[in-house]
């Protein structure tokens, strides 16, 4: 009885086939049997072994409760299909010896194989991660730009505002909104990349056109 070497591709395939019609290693609830096998596997099985991977991820969710799961953890060779030879090193000449270190018996070759497998999986993960485009945080901002008086050239004011061209800033639509006494303010939309353009910078650059601009306010600010 057993799964064979669960650090090897062959052992993982045996585990995957074993779990094809089962949710757990023993019984109908997670138990110490699942923890014993989970610890022996050590790393997520490849995606092609979906029964084993599904079981692994499910048992991993019990990591904080593993000590309270029912059952008594037995030698690894006590679990699995009966027709697979136990190669875990759990079986010895003295079957009554309960003090055997089940997880310290891997030879150097097995340790190197496990190390190589982990390195390959890490390399695959890093490769996939590096290909994902970085998420750029953006915001949509509506600005109110107020002139000094009703004699301010609003077309020139808007031309000055739109002349501000920096990386991460895109100007959008605009309109003139009456504020009273014949005075109109410029209401203009823009989209910015958050890590490149801030409202403080916009205010500093816009109010620098002091011949036309009295003040600037943020009328609306929304994350995209």
Coordinates of C-alpha atoms in Angstrom, one line a residue:
X1 CA 0.0 0.0 0.0
X2 CA 1.1 3.5 -0.6
X3 CA 1.5 6.3 -3.2
X4 CA 5.2 5.7 -4.0
X5 CA 7.5 8.7 -3.9
X6 CA 5.2 11.7 -3.7
X7 CA 8.1 14.0 -4.6
X8 CA 8.2 12.4 -8.0
X9 CA 6.0 12.8 -11.1
X10 CA 5.0 9.1 -10.9
X11 CA 4.0 9.4 -7.2
X12 CA 1.9 12.5 -7.9
X13 CA 0.1 10.7 -10.8
X14 CA -0.8 7.8 -8.4
X15 CA -2.2 10.4 -6.0
X16 CA -4.1 12.1 -8.8
X17 CA -5.7 8.8 -9.9
X18 CA -6.5 7.9 -6.3
X19 CA -8.4 11.1 -5.8
X20 CA -10.3 10.9 -9.1
X21 CA -13.4 9.7 -7.2
X22 CA -12.5 10.8 -3.7
X23 CA -12.5 14.1 -1.8
X24 CA -10.2 12.9 1.0
X25 CA -7.4 10.4 1.6
X26 CA -9.7 8.6 4.1
X27 CA -13.4 9.0 4.8
X28 CA -15.6 11.9 4.0
X29 CA -14.1 14.7 6.0
X30 CA -10.5 16.1 6.2
X31 CA -8.4 14.2 8.7
X32 CA -4.8 13.6 9.8
X33 CA -4.5 11.2 6.8
X34 CA -4.8 14.2 4.5
X35 CA -2.3 16.2 6.6
X36 CA 0.2 13.3 6.4
X37 CA 0.0 13.1 2.6
X38 CA -0.2 16.9 2.2
X39 CA 3.1 17.3 4.1
X40 CA 4.7 14.6 2.0
X41 CA 3.7 16.3 -1.2
X42 CA 5.2 19.5 -0.1
X43 CA 4.3 21.7 -3.1
X44 CA 1.2 22.2 -5.3
X45 CA 0.9 19.4 -8.0
X46 CA 1.0 20.6 -11.6
X47 CA -2.2 21.8 -13.2
X48 CA -2.5 18.8 -15.4
X49 CA -3.0 16.6 -12.3
X50 CA -6.2 18.5 -11.4
X51 CA -7.6 16.0 -8.9
X52 CA -4.5 16.1 -6.9
X53 CA -4.2 19.9 -7.2
X54 CA -7.9 20.4 -6.2
X55 CA -7.3 18.2 -3.1
X56 CA -4.0 20.0 -2.3
X57 CA -5.6 23.5 -2.4
X58 CA -8.5 22.3 -0.3
X59 CA -6.3 20.8 2.4
X60 CA -4.1 23.8 2.4
X61 CA -7.1 25.9 3.5
X62 CA -7.1 23.8 6.8
X63 CA -3.5 24.7 7.6
X64 CA -4.4 26.6 10.8
X65 CA -6.7 23.9 12.0
X66 CA -4.6 20.9 11.0
X67 CA -3.8 20.0 14.6
X68 CA -7.5 19.7 15.4
X69 CA -8.5 17.5 12.5
X70 CA -9.8 14.0 13.5
X71 CA -7.8 10.9 13.3
X72 CA -4.2 9.8 14.1
X73 CA -1.4 10.5 11.7
X74 CA 0.0 7.2 10.5
X75 CA 3.0 6.2 8.5
X76 CA 2.7 7.5 4.9
X77 CA 2.8 3.9 3.5
X78 CA -0.5 3.2 5.3
X79 CA -2.3 5.4 2.9
X80 CA -3.1 5.1 -0.8
X81 CA -4.0 2.3 -3.2
X82 CA -3.1 -1.2 -2.0
X83 CA -1.3 -2.2 -5.2
X84 CA 1.4 0.4 -5.1
X85 CA 4.7 -0.4 -3.4
X86 CA 5.6 1.8 -0.4
X87 CA 8.8 3.5 -1.2
X88 CA 8.6 6.2 1.5
X89 CA 11.1 4.5 3.8
X90 CA 8.4 4.1 6.4
X91 CA 8.6 0.3 6.3
X92 CA 11.6 -1.1 8.2
X93 CA 12.7 -4.4 9.6
X94 CA 11.2 -3.5 13.0
X95 CA 7.5 -2.9 12.3
X96 CA 6.9 -2.0 16.0
X97 CA 9.3 1.0 15.9
X98 CA 7.0 4.0 16.2
X99 CA 9.8 6.5 16.6
X100 CA 11.0 6.4 13.0
X101 CA 11.5 9.8 11.4
X102 CA 9.2 9.4 8.4
X103 CA 10.2 12.7 6.8
X104 CA 13.9 12.6 7.4
X105 CA 14.6 9.4 5.4
X106 CA 14.8 10.8 1.9
X107 CA 18.2 10.2 0.4
X108 CA 20.3 12.8 -1.3
X109 CA 19.0 11.9 -4.8
X110 CA 15.4 12.4 -3.7
X111 CA 16.2 15.7 -2.1
X112 CA 17.9 16.9 -5.3
X113 CA 14.9 15.9 -7.3
X114 CA 12.5 17.8 -5.0
X115 CA 14.8 20.8 -5.1
X116 CA 14.9 20.7 -8.9
X117 CA 11.1 20.4 -9.0
X118 CA 10.6 23.4 -6.8
X119 CA 13.1 25.5 -8.8
X120 CA 11.3 24.6 -12.0
X121 CA 7.9 25.6 -10.6
X122 CA 9.3 28.9 -9.2
X123 CA 10.8 29.6 -12.6
X124 CA 7.5 29.0 -14.3
X125 CA 5.7 31.2 -11.8
X126 CA 8.2 34.1 -12.3
X127 CA 8.0 33.7 -16.1
X128 CA 4.2 34.0 -16.0
X129 CA 4.4 36.9 -13.5
X130 CA 6.9 38.8 -15.6
X131 CA 4.6 38.6 -18.7
X132 CA 1.6 40.2 -16.9
X133 CA 1.3 43.9 -17.7
X134 CA 1.7 46.2 -14.8
X135 CA -1.5 47.8 -13.6
X136 CA -1.4 51.5 -14.0
X137 CA -3.6 53.4 -11.5
X138 CA -5.5 56.2 -13.2
X139 CA -8.0 58.9 -12.1
X140 CA -10.6 61.0 -13.9
X141 CA -10.6 64.6 -12.6
X142 CA -13.0 67.4 -13.3
X143 CA -11.5 70.9 -12.7
X144 CA -13.1 74.3 -12.1
X145 CA -10.8 77.0 -13.4
X146 CA -12.0 80.5 -12.4
X147 CA -11.0 83.8 -14.2
X148 CA -10.5 87.1 -12.5
X149 CA -13.6 88.8 -14.0
X150 CA -16.0 88.9 -16.9
X151 CA -13.4 90.5 -19.2
X152 CA -11.0 87.6 -19.0
X153 CA -10.4 86.0 -22.4
X154 CA -11.8 82.5 -21.7
X155 CA -10.6 81.0 -25.0
X156 CA -7.1 82.1 -24.1
X157 CA -7.5 80.8 -20.5
X158 CA -8.4 77.4 -21.9
X159 CA -5.6 77.5 -24.4
X160 CA -3.2 78.1 -21.5
X161 CA -4.6 75.2 -19.5
X162 CA -4.4 72.8 -22.4
X163 CA -0.8 73.9 -23.1
X164 CA 0.2 72.0 -19.9
X165 CA 1.5 68.7 -21.4
X166 CA 3.2 66.2 -19.1
X167 CA 3.6 62.4 -19.1
X168 CA 0.6 60.8 -17.6
X169 CA -1.9 63.7 -18.3
X170 CA -4.6 63.7 -21.0
X171 CA -7.0 66.5 -21.4
X172 CA -10.7 65.8 -22.2
X173 CA -13.8 67.8 -22.9
X174 CA -14.6 71.2 -21.5
X175 CA -17.3 73.8 -21.2
X176 CA -18.0 77.3 -19.8
X177 CA -20.3 77.4 -16.7
X178 CA -21.9 80.7 -15.6
X179 CA -21.0 81.6 -12.0
X180 CA -22.8 85.0 -11.8
X181 CA -22.4 88.7 -12.8
X182 CA -21.5 87.7 -16.3
X183 CA -18.5 85.7 -15.2
X184 CA -18.0 82.1 -16.5
X185 CA -15.6 79.5 -15.2
X186 CA -13.9 76.8 -17.3
X187 CA -14.9 73.3 -16.4
X188 CA -12.4 70.8 -17.9
X189 CA -12.0 67.1 -17.7
X190 CA -8.7 65.3 -17.6
X191 CA -7.4 61.7 -17.0
X192 CA -4.1 61.3 -15.0
X193 CA -1.8 58.5 -14.0
X194 CA -1.8 58.6 -10.2
X195 CA 1.9 58.0 -9.7
X196 CA 2.9 60.7 -12.3
X197 CA 0.4 63.6 -11.9
X198 CA -1.4 64.9 -8.8
X199 CA -3.9 67.7 -8.1
X200 CA -1.3 69.8 -6.4
X201 CA 0.9 69.8 -9.5
X202 CA -2.1 70.7 -11.7
X203 CA -3.1 73.6 -9.4
X204 CA 0.5 74.9 -9.4
X205 CA 0.8 74.7 -13.2
X206 CA -2.6 76.2 -13.9
X207 CA -2.6 79.1 -11.4
X208 CA 0.8 80.0 -12.8
X209 CA -1.1 81.7 -15.7
X210 CA -1.9 84.5 -13.3
X211 CA -3.0 86.9 -16.0
X212 CA -6.0 84.7 -16.7
X213 CA -6.5 82.4 -13.7
X214 CA -7.7 83.4 -10.3
X215 CA -8.0 79.9 -8.8
X216 CA -8.5 76.2 -9.5
X217 CA -10.7 73.7 -7.7
X218 CA -11.3 70.0 -8.0
X219 CA -15.0 69.5 -8.8
X220 CA -14.9 65.7 -9.0
X221 CA -12.3 63.0 -8.6
X222 CA -12.9 59.4 -9.5
X223 CA -10.6 56.4 -9.7
X224 CA -10.7 54.6 -13.0

